[in-house]
């Protein structure tokens, strides 16, 4: 039986909640876009070893994992919107710590807490987005949400050339930005009509049993997305392209991805959603498989842009279908499951693709990812028929 807030969400969108969610996730992605490269550059400039820089990055991943496992307990004790605000404030304080302190130990703790707070924002925002919007608009709003994430990740690194790596100004400015977003989110929440319901750790593991195809879609997205970001630039250099071309490929990957998500969202509201998901997986697979056989640089970049747009669209599809098929605490559990699955998929994508390129040569990289996506596409088709 649907709750009152679910019925309301199906009759009219909760726009203050939707705006708050998009603001929050944009802030999260900007902070991610800033901190990933900036922390590494600052530590390297201080003479910190590559090993210690890598260990510091592990702190963020541990924070993500801890938040995922504790999400059920936290939502049982605190309201979701309060946790989102706390996450934004927490991220702001962590960035302020980076700007204020130079101790590598303090930075590790701040990196862990940043991962924890950012994960709360991400998981609860997804659940709230699905509660706040009616099914007739779910795809389009999910597309806008996805575009906001892509735009934030693309905009974040711009703080580095603008403000440099010395003095901590980039960290401090981002901390102020997150604090302002937290304040704006708190104001918007006064007018919201919906809120995600509490979940539990049991719901998290139950979701994997109830939605294996949705989990597989998120895994495929994580696998293909990180392979494109981490391994494909190496592939381009090994194939004789310049480092500038490899760097340009990452930009070309990000921008069309952001533009494509609202269009995919519109398709999700007009066409069978499972068919859209199968189509995006097929396009991503075909684009990966085509790259080794393309010689013109412009066409290579065009295929790479298709990889970014199509692979991220898998996540937009999975997010839309999560809200279509689940209610209550399972929405929060599904968002947590997505976060955990993406982490596993991205780890597999970067490590396996690199190892395959080492063993089978550079061209084996995109071919192996394309073949894996083709297998996922077939699984999506067969899973629907059963």
CSV table of C-alpha atoms in Angstrom, one decimal:
chain,number,residue,atom,x,y,z
A,1,UNK,CA,0.0,0.0,0.0
A,2,UNK,CA,1.3,3.4,-1.0
A,3,UNK,CA,2.0,6.1,1.7
A,4,UNK,CA,0.4,9.5,1.4
A,5,UNK,CA,3.7,11.1,0.3
A,6,UNK,CA,4.1,8.4,-2.5
A,7,UNK,CA,0.6,9.2,-3.8
A,8,UNK,CA,1.4,12.9,-3.7
A,9,UNK,CA,4.6,12.4,-5.6
A,10,UNK,CA,2.7,10.5,-8.3
A,11,UNK,CA,0.2,13.3,-8.8
A,12,UNK,CA,2.6,16.3,-8.8
A,13,UNK,CA,6.4,16.7,-8.5
A,14,UNK,CA,7.8,17.9,-5.3
A,15,UNK,CA,9.9,20.7,-7.0
A,16,UNK,CA,11.6,22.1,-3.9
A,17,UNK,CA,12.9,18.6,-3.1
A,18,UNK,CA,14.0,18.0,-6.7
A,19,UNK,CA,15.9,21.3,-6.8
A,20,UNK,CA,17.5,20.6,-3.4
A,21,UNK,CA,18.6,17.2,-4.7
A,22,UNK,CA,20.1,18.6,-7.9
A,23,UNK,CA,21.9,21.3,-6.0
A,24,UNK,CA,23.3,18.8,-3.5
A,25,UNK,CA,24.5,16.3,-6.1
A,26,UNK,CA,26.1,19.1,-8.2
A,27,UNK,CA,28.0,20.3,-5.2
A,28,UNK,CA,29.0,16.7,-4.4
A,29,UNK,CA,30.3,16.2,-8.0
A,30,UNK,CA,32.1,19.6,-8.0
A,31,UNK,CA,33.9,18.7,-4.8
A,32,UNK,CA,34.8,15.3,-6.3
A,33,UNK,CA,36.1,16.9,-9.4
A,34,UNK,CA,38.3,19.3,-7.4
A,35,UNK,CA,39.6,17.0,-4.8
A,36,UNK,CA,40.7,14.0,-6.9
A,37,UNK,CA,43.3,15.8,-8.9
A,38,UNK,CA,44.0,18.7,-6.5
A,39,UNK,CA,44.9,16.5,-3.5
A,40,UNK,CA,47.3,14.4,-5.6
A,41,UNK,CA,49.0,17.5,-7.1
A,42,UNK,CA,49.4,19.2,-3.7
A,43,UNK,CA,50.8,16.1,-2.0
A,44,UNK,CA,53.2,15.5,-5.0
A,45,UNK,CA,54.3,19.1,-4.8
A,46,UNK,CA,55.2,18.6,-1.1
A,47,UNK,CA,57.4,15.6,-2.0
A,48,UNK,CA,55.0,12.9,-0.7
A,49,UNK,CA,55.7,9.5,-2.2
A,50,UNK,CA,53.4,8.0,-4.8
A,51,UNK,CA,52.6,5.2,-2.3
A,52,UNK,CA,51.4,7.6,0.4
A,53,UNK,CA,49.4,9.5,-2.2
A,54,UNK,CA,47.7,6.2,-3.1
A,55,UNK,CA,47.1,5.3,0.5
A,56,UNK,CA,45.5,8.7,1.1
A,57,UNK,CA,43.1,8.1,-1.8
A,58,UNK,CA,42.1,4.8,-0.1
A,59,UNK,CA,40.8,6.8,2.7
A,60,UNK,CA,38.0,8.2,0.5
A,61,UNK,CA,37.1,4.7,-0.7
A,62,UNK,CA,36.9,3.5,2.9
A,63,UNK,CA,34.6,6.4,3.7
A,64,UNK,CA,32.3,5.5,0.9
A,65,UNK,CA,32.2,1.8,2.0
A,66,UNK,CA,31.5,2.8,5.7
A,67,UNK,CA,28.6,5.1,4.6
A,68,UNK,CA,27.1,2.4,2.5
A,69,UNK,CA,27.1,-0.1,5.3
A,70,UNK,CA,25.9,2.4,7.9
A,71,UNK,CA,23.2,4.0,5.8
A,72,UNK,CA,20.4,1.8,7.2
A,73,UNK,CA,21.2,2.6,10.8
A,74,UNK,CA,21.6,6.3,10.0
A,75,UNK,CA,18.2,6.5,8.3
A,76,UNK,CA,16.6,4.7,11.2
A,77,UNK,CA,17.8,7.4,13.6
A,78,UNK,CA,17.8,10.6,11.5
A,79,UNK,CA,15.6,12.1,8.8
A,80,UNK,CA,17.1,11.8,5.3
A,81,UNK,CA,17.0,15.5,4.5
A,82,UNK,CA,18.9,16.2,7.7
A,83,UNK,CA,21.5,13.7,6.8
A,84,UNK,CA,21.9,15.3,3.4
A,85,UNK,CA,22.5,18.7,5.0
A,86,UNK,CA,24.9,17.2,7.5
A,87,UNK,CA,26.7,15.6,4.5
A,88,UNK,CA,27.1,18.9,2.7
A,89,UNK,CA,28.3,20.6,5.9
A,90,UNK,CA,30.7,17.7,6.6
A,91,UNK,CA,32.2,18.0,3.1
A,92,UNK,CA,32.6,21.7,3.5
A,93,UNK,CA,34.5,21.2,6.8
A,94,UNK,CA,36.7,18.5,5.3
A,95,UNK,CA,37.7,20.8,2.5
A,96,UNK,CA,38.4,23.5,5.0
A,97,UNK,CA,40.7,21.1,6.8
A,98,UNK,CA,42.6,20.5,3.6
A,99,UNK,CA,43.1,24.3,3.2
A,100,UNK,CA,44.1,24.7,6.9
A,101,UNK,CA,46.3,21.7,7.8
A,102,UNK,CA,49.3,20.1,6.1
A,103,UNK,CA,49.6,16.9,8.2
A,104,UNK,CA,49.2,13.8,6.1
A,105,UNK,CA,47.4,12.1,8.9
A,106,UNK,CA,44.9,14.9,9.2
A,107,UNK,CA,44.4,14.7,5.4
A,108,UNK,CA,43.8,11.0,5.6
A,109,UNK,CA,41.1,11.4,8.2
A,110,UNK,CA,39.6,14.3,6.3
A,111,UNK,CA,39.6,12.2,3.1
A,112,UNK,CA,37.8,9.4,4.9
A,113,UNK,CA,35.2,11.7,6.3
A,114,UNK,CA,34.8,13.4,2.8
A,115,UNK,CA,34.1,10.0,1.3
A,116,UNK,CA,31.6,9.2,4.1
A,117,UNK,CA,29.7,12.5,3.8
A,118,UNK,CA,29.8,12.6,0.0
A,119,UNK,CA,28.4,9.0,-0.1
A,120,UNK,CA,25.5,10.1,2.2
A,121,UNK,CA,24.6,12.9,-0.2
A,122,UNK,CA,24.8,10.7,-3.3
A,123,UNK,CA,22.8,7.8,-2.0
A,124,UNK,CA,20.0,9.8,-0.2
A,125,UNK,CA,19.7,12.2,-3.1
A,126,UNK,CA,19.0,9.4,-5.5
A,127,UNK,CA,16.3,7.9,-3.2
A,128,UNK,CA,14.7,11.3,-2.6
A,129,UNK,CA,14.7,12.2,-6.3
A,130,UNK,CA,12.7,9.1,-7.0
A,131,UNK,CA,10.2,9.7,-4.1
A,132,UNK,CA,9.8,13.4,-5.2
A,133,UNK,CA,8.9,12.9,-8.9
A,134,UNK,CA,5.9,11.2,-10.5
A,135,UNK,CA,6.6,8.3,-12.9
A,136,UNK,CA,5.5,10.3,-15.9
A,137,UNK,CA,8.5,12.6,-15.4
A,138,UNK,CA,10.9,10.2,-13.8
A,139,UNK,CA,13.1,9.7,-16.9
A,140,UNK,CA,13.5,13.4,-17.7
A,141,UNK,CA,14.2,14.4,-14.1
A,142,UNK,CA,16.8,11.5,-13.8
A,143,UNK,CA,18.4,12.9,-17.0
A,144,UNK,CA,18.7,16.4,-15.5
A,145,UNK,CA,20.2,14.8,-12.4
A,146,UNK,CA,22.7,12.9,-14.5
A,147,UNK,CA,23.6,16.0,-16.4
A,148,UNK,CA,24.2,17.9,-13.2
A,149,UNK,CA,26.6,15.1,-12.0
A,150,UNK,CA,28.6,15.2,-15.3
A,151,UNK,CA,28.7,19.0,-15.3
A,152,UNK,CA,29.9,19.1,-11.7
A,153,UNK,CA,32.7,16.7,-12.4
A,154,UNK,CA,33.7,18.6,-15.5
A,155,UNK,CA,33.6,22.0,-13.7
A,156,UNK,CA,35.5,20.9,-10.6
A,157,UNK,CA,39.0,20.6,-12.1
A,158,UNK,CA,38.7,24.2,-13.5
A,159,UNK,CA,39.6,25.4,-9.9
A,160,UNK,CA,43.1,24.1,-10.4
A,161,UNK,CA,44.2,26.3,-13.3
A,162,UNK,CA,42.2,29.2,-12.0
A,163,UNK,CA,43.6,29.2,-8.4
A,164,UNK,CA,46.6,26.9,-8.5
A,165,UNK,CA,47.7,24.3,-6.0
A,166,UNK,CA,49.5,26.5,-3.5
A,167,UNK,CA,47.9,28.2,-0.5
A,168,UNK,CA,44.8,26.0,-0.3
A,169,UNK,CA,42.6,28.6,-2.0
A,170,UNK,CA,40.9,26.0,-4.2
A,171,UNK,CA,40.0,23.9,-1.2
A,172,UNK,CA,38.8,27.0,0.7
A,173,UNK,CA,36.6,28.3,-2.2
A,174,UNK,CA,35.0,24.9,-2.7
A,175,UNK,CA,34.3,24.7,1.1
A,176,UNK,CA,32.5,28.0,1.0
A,177,UNK,CA,30.5,26.9,-2.1
A,178,UNK,CA,29.4,23.7,-0.3
A,179,UNK,CA,28.4,25.6,2.8
A,180,UNK,CA,26.2,28.0,0.7
A,181,UNK,CA,24.6,25.0,-1.0
A,182,UNK,CA,23.9,23.4,2.4
A,183,UNK,CA,22.2,26.7,3.5
A,184,UNK,CA,20.2,26.8,0.3
A,185,UNK,CA,19.2,23.2,0.7
A,186,UNK,CA,18.0,23.8,4.2
A,187,UNK,CA,15.8,26.7,3.0
A,188,UNK,CA,14.3,24.6,0.2
A,189,UNK,CA,13.5,21.8,2.6
A,190,UNK,CA,11.1,24.0,4.5
A,191,UNK,CA,8.7,23.7,1.5
A,192,UNK,CA,9.2,20.0,0.6
A,193,UNK,CA,6.4,17.5,0.8
A,194,UNK,CA,8.3,14.2,0.6
A,195,UNK,CA,11.2,12.5,2.2
A,196,UNK,CA,12.9,9.1,1.7
A,197,UNK,CA,11.7,6.4,4.2
A,198,UNK,CA,14.2,4.7,6.5
A,199,UNK,CA,16.0,1.6,5.3
A,200,UNK,CA,18.1,-1.2,6.8
A,201,UNK,CA,21.3,-3.2,6.0
A,202,UNK,CA,19.0,-6.2,5.5
A,203,UNK,CA,17.2,-4.2,2.7
A,204,UNK,CA,20.5,-3.5,1.1
A,205,UNK,CA,21.3,-7.2,0.6
A,206,UNK,CA,17.7,-8.0,-0.3
A,207,UNK,CA,17.9,-5.5,-3.1
A,208,UNK,CA,20.7,-7.5,-4.8
A,209,UNK,CA,18.4,-10.5,-4.9
A,210,UNK,CA,15.3,-8.6,-6.1
A,211,UNK,CA,17.0,-6.5,-8.9
A,212,UNK,CA,19.9,-8.4,-10.4
A,213,UNK,CA,19.4,-6.8,-13.8
A,214,UNK,CA,19.5,-3.3,-12.4
A,215,UNK,CA,22.6,-4.1,-10.4
A,216,UNK,CA,24.2,-5.5,-13.6
A,217,UNK,CA,23.4,-2.3,-15.4
A,218,UNK,CA,25.2,-0.3,-12.7
A,219,UNK,CA,28.1,-2.7,-12.8
A,220,UNK,CA,28.4,-2.4,-16.6
A,221,UNK,CA,28.3,1.4,-16.3
A,222,UNK,CA,31.1,1.5,-13.6
A,223,UNK,CA,33.2,-1.0,-15.6
A,224,UNK,CA,32.9,0.9,-18.9
A,225,UNK,CA,33.1,4.4,-17.4
A,226,UNK,CA,36.3,4.0,-15.4
A,227,UNK,CA,37.9,2.0,-18.2
A,228,UNK,CA,37.3,5.0,-20.5
A,229,UNK,CA,38.7,7.5,-18.0
A,230,UNK,CA,41.7,5.5,-16.7
A,231,UNK,CA,42.7,3.0,-19.4
A,232,UNK,CA,41.7,4.6,-22.8
A,233,UNK,CA,44.1,7.6,-22.5
A,234,UNK,CA,46.9,5.1,-22.0
A,235,UNK,CA,45.7,3.2,-25.0
A,236,UNK,CA,45.8,6.3,-27.2
A,237,UNK,CA,49.4,7.1,-26.2
A,238,UNK,CA,50.5,3.5,-26.8
A,239,UNK,CA,48.9,3.7,-30.2
A,240,UNK,CA,51.0,6.7,-31.2
A,241,UNK,CA,48.7,9.6,-30.3
A,242,UNK,CA,50.0,12.6,-28.3
A,243,UNK,CA,49.5,13.1,-24.6
A,244,UNK,CA,47.5,16.2,-25.6
A,245,UNK,CA,45.2,14.0,-27.6
A,246,UNK,CA,44.8,11.6,-24.7
A,247,UNK,CA,43.9,14.5,-22.4
A,248,UNK,CA,41.5,15.9,-24.9
A,249,UNK,CA,39.7,12.6,-25.1
A,250,UNK,CA,38.7,12.9,-21.4
A,251,UNK,CA,37.1,16.3,-22.1
A,252,UNK,CA,35.4,14.9,-25.2
A,253,UNK,CA,34.1,12.1,-23.0
A,254,UNK,CA,32.6,14.4,-20.4
A,255,UNK,CA,30.8,17.1,-22.3
A,256,UNK,CA,28.6,15.0,-24.7
A,257,UNK,CA,27.7,12.8,-21.7
A,258,UNK,CA,26.2,15.7,-19.8
A,259,UNK,CA,24.3,16.9,-22.9
A,260,UNK,CA,23.0,13.4,-23.7
A,261,UNK,CA,21.4,12.7,-20.3
A,262,UNK,CA,18.3,14.9,-20.6
A,263,UNK,CA,17.7,13.4,-24.1
A,264,UNK,CA,18.0,9.9,-22.7
A,265,UNK,CA,15.6,10.9,-19.9
A,266,UNK,CA,13.0,12.1,-22.4
A,267,UNK,CA,13.4,8.8,-24.3
A,268,UNK,CA,12.8,6.9,-21.0
A,269,UNK,CA,9.5,8.7,-20.5
A,270,UNK,CA,8.4,8.0,-24.1
A,271,UNK,CA,9.7,4.5,-24.9
A,272,UNK,CA,9.9,1.2,-23.1
A,273,UNK,CA,12.6,1.8,-20.5
A,274,UNK,CA,14.2,-1.6,-20.7
A,275,UNK,CA,14.6,-1.1,-24.5
A,276,UNK,CA,16.3,2.2,-23.9
A,277,UNK,CA,18.7,0.5,-21.5
A,278,UNK,CA,19.5,-2.3,-24.0
A,279,UNK,CA,20.0,0.3,-26.7
A,280,UNK,CA,22.5,2.3,-24.7
A,281,UNK,CA,24.5,-0.8,-23.7
A,282,UNK,CA,24.6,-1.8,-27.4
A,283,UNK,CA,25.8,1.6,-28.5
A,284,UNK,CA,28.5,1.6,-25.8
A,285,UNK,CA,29.7,-1.9,-26.8
A,286,UNK,CA,29.7,-1.1,-30.5
A,287,UNK,CA,31.7,2.2,-29.9
A,288,UNK,CA,34.4,0.4,-27.9
A,289,UNK,CA,34.7,-2.4,-30.5
A,290,UNK,CA,35.0,0.2,-33.3
A,291,UNK,CA,37.8,2.3,-31.9
A,292,UNK,CA,40.7,0.0,-32.8
A,293,UNK,CA,39.6,0.0,-36.4
A,294,UNK,CA,39.2,3.8,-36.8
A,295,UNK,CA,42.3,5.8,-37.9
A,296,UNK,CA,41.0,9.3,-38.3
A,297,UNK,CA,41.5,11.2,-34.9
A,298,UNK,CA,38.2,13.1,-35.3
A,299,UNK,CA,36.2,9.9,-35.7
A,300,UNK,CA,38.1,8.3,-32.8
A,301,UNK,CA,37.0,11.2,-30.6
A,302,UNK,CA,33.4,10.9,-31.9
A,303,UNK,CA,33.3,7.2,-31.0
A,304,UNK,CA,34.8,8.1,-27.6
A,305,UNK,CA,32.1,10.6,-27.0
A,306,UNK,CA,29.5,8.0,-27.8
A,307,UNK,CA,31.2,5.7,-25.2
A,308,UNK,CA,30.8,8.4,-22.5
A,309,UNK,CA,27.2,9.3,-23.4
A,310,UNK,CA,26.0,5.7,-23.8
A,311,UNK,CA,27.7,4.2,-20.7
A,312,UNK,CA,26.5,6.9,-18.4
A,313,UNK,CA,23.1,6.5,-19.9
A,314,UNK,CA,23.0,3.0,-18.4
A,315,UNK,CA,23.1,4.7,-15.0
A,316,UNK,CA,20.3,7.1,-15.9
A,317,UNK,CA,18.2,4.1,-17.0
A,318,UNK,CA,19.0,2.2,-13.8
A,319,UNK,CA,18.1,5.2,-11.6
A,320,UNK,CA,14.8,5.7,-13.5
A,321,UNK,CA,13.9,2.0,-13.3
A,322,UNK,CA,14.8,2.0,-9.6
A,323,UNK,CA,12.0,4.5,-8.9
A,324,UNK,CA,9.6,2.8,-11.2
A,325,UNK,CA,9.9,-0.6,-9.5
A,326,UNK,CA,10.6,0.1,-5.8
A,327,UNK,CA,9.1,2.1,-3.0
A,328,UNK,CA,9.8,3.0,0.7
A,329,UNK,CA,13.0,1.8,2.3
A,330,UNK,CA,14.0,-0.2,-0.8
A,331,UNK,CA,14.6,3.1,-2.6
A,332,UNK,CA,17.3,4.0,-0.1
A,333,UNK,CA,18.6,0.4,-0.1
A,334,UNK,CA,18.7,0.4,-3.9
A,335,UNK,CA,20.7,3.7,-4.0
A,336,UNK,CA,23.2,2.1,-1.5
A,337,UNK,CA,23.4,-1.0,-3.6
A,338,UNK,CA,24.1,1.1,-6.7
A,339,UNK,CA,26.9,2.9,-4.9
A,340,UNK,CA,28.5,-0.3,-3.8
A,341,UNK,CA,28.1,-1.9,-7.2
A,342,UNK,CA,29.6,1.1,-9.0
A,343,UNK,CA,32.7,0.9,-6.7
A,344,UNK,CA,33.1,-2.8,-7.6
A,345,UNK,CA,32.5,-2.3,-11.3
A,346,UNK,CA,34.9,0.7,-11.5
A,347,UNK,CA,37.6,-1.2,-9.7
A,348,UNK,CA,37.1,-4.2,-12.1
A,349,UNK,CA,37.1,-1.9,-15.1
A,350,UNK,CA,40.4,-0.1,-14.4
A,351,UNK,CA,42.3,-3.2,-13.1
A,352,UNK,CA,41.2,-5.8,-15.6
A,353,UNK,CA,41.4,-3.5,-18.7
A,354,UNK,CA,45.0,-2.5,-17.7
A,355,UNK,CA,46.0,-6.1,-17.2
A,356,UNK,CA,44.5,-7.2,-20.5
A,357,UNK,CA,46.3,-4.4,-22.3
A,358,UNK,CA,49.6,-5.5,-20.7
A,359,UNK,CA,49.1,-9.1,-21.7
A,360,UNK,CA,47.4,-8.8,-25.1
A,361,UNK,CA,48.6,-5.4,-26.3
A,362,UNK,CA,46.9,-2.0,-26.4
A,363,UNK,CA,44.1,-2.9,-28.8
A,364,UNK,CA,43.0,-5.7,-26.5
A,365,UNK,CA,41.8,-3.0,-24.1
A,366,UNK,CA,38.9,-1.5,-25.9
A,367,UNK,CA,38.1,-4.8,-27.6
A,368,UNK,CA,37.8,-6.6,-24.2
A,369,UNK,CA,35.5,-3.8,-22.7
A,370,UNK,CA,33.4,-3.9,-25.9
A,371,UNK,CA,33.1,-7.6,-25.6
A,372,UNK,CA,32.1,-7.4,-21.9
A,373,UNK,CA,29.4,-4.8,-22.7
A,374,UNK,CA,28.1,-7.0,-25.5
A,375,UNK,CA,27.7,-9.8,-23.0
A,376,UNK,CA,25.9,-7.5,-20.7
A,377,UNK,CA,23.6,-6.4,-23.5
A,378,UNK,CA,22.7,-10.0,-24.3
A,379,UNK,CA,22.1,-10.6,-20.6
A,380,UNK,CA,19.7,-7.6,-20.4
A,381,UNK,CA,17.8,-9.0,-23.4
A,382,UNK,CA,17.6,-12.5,-22.1
A,383,UNK,CA,16.7,-11.3,-18.6
A,384,UNK,CA,13.7,-9.4,-19.9
A,385,UNK,CA,12.4,-12.5,-21.8
A,386,UNK,CA,12.4,-14.7,-18.6
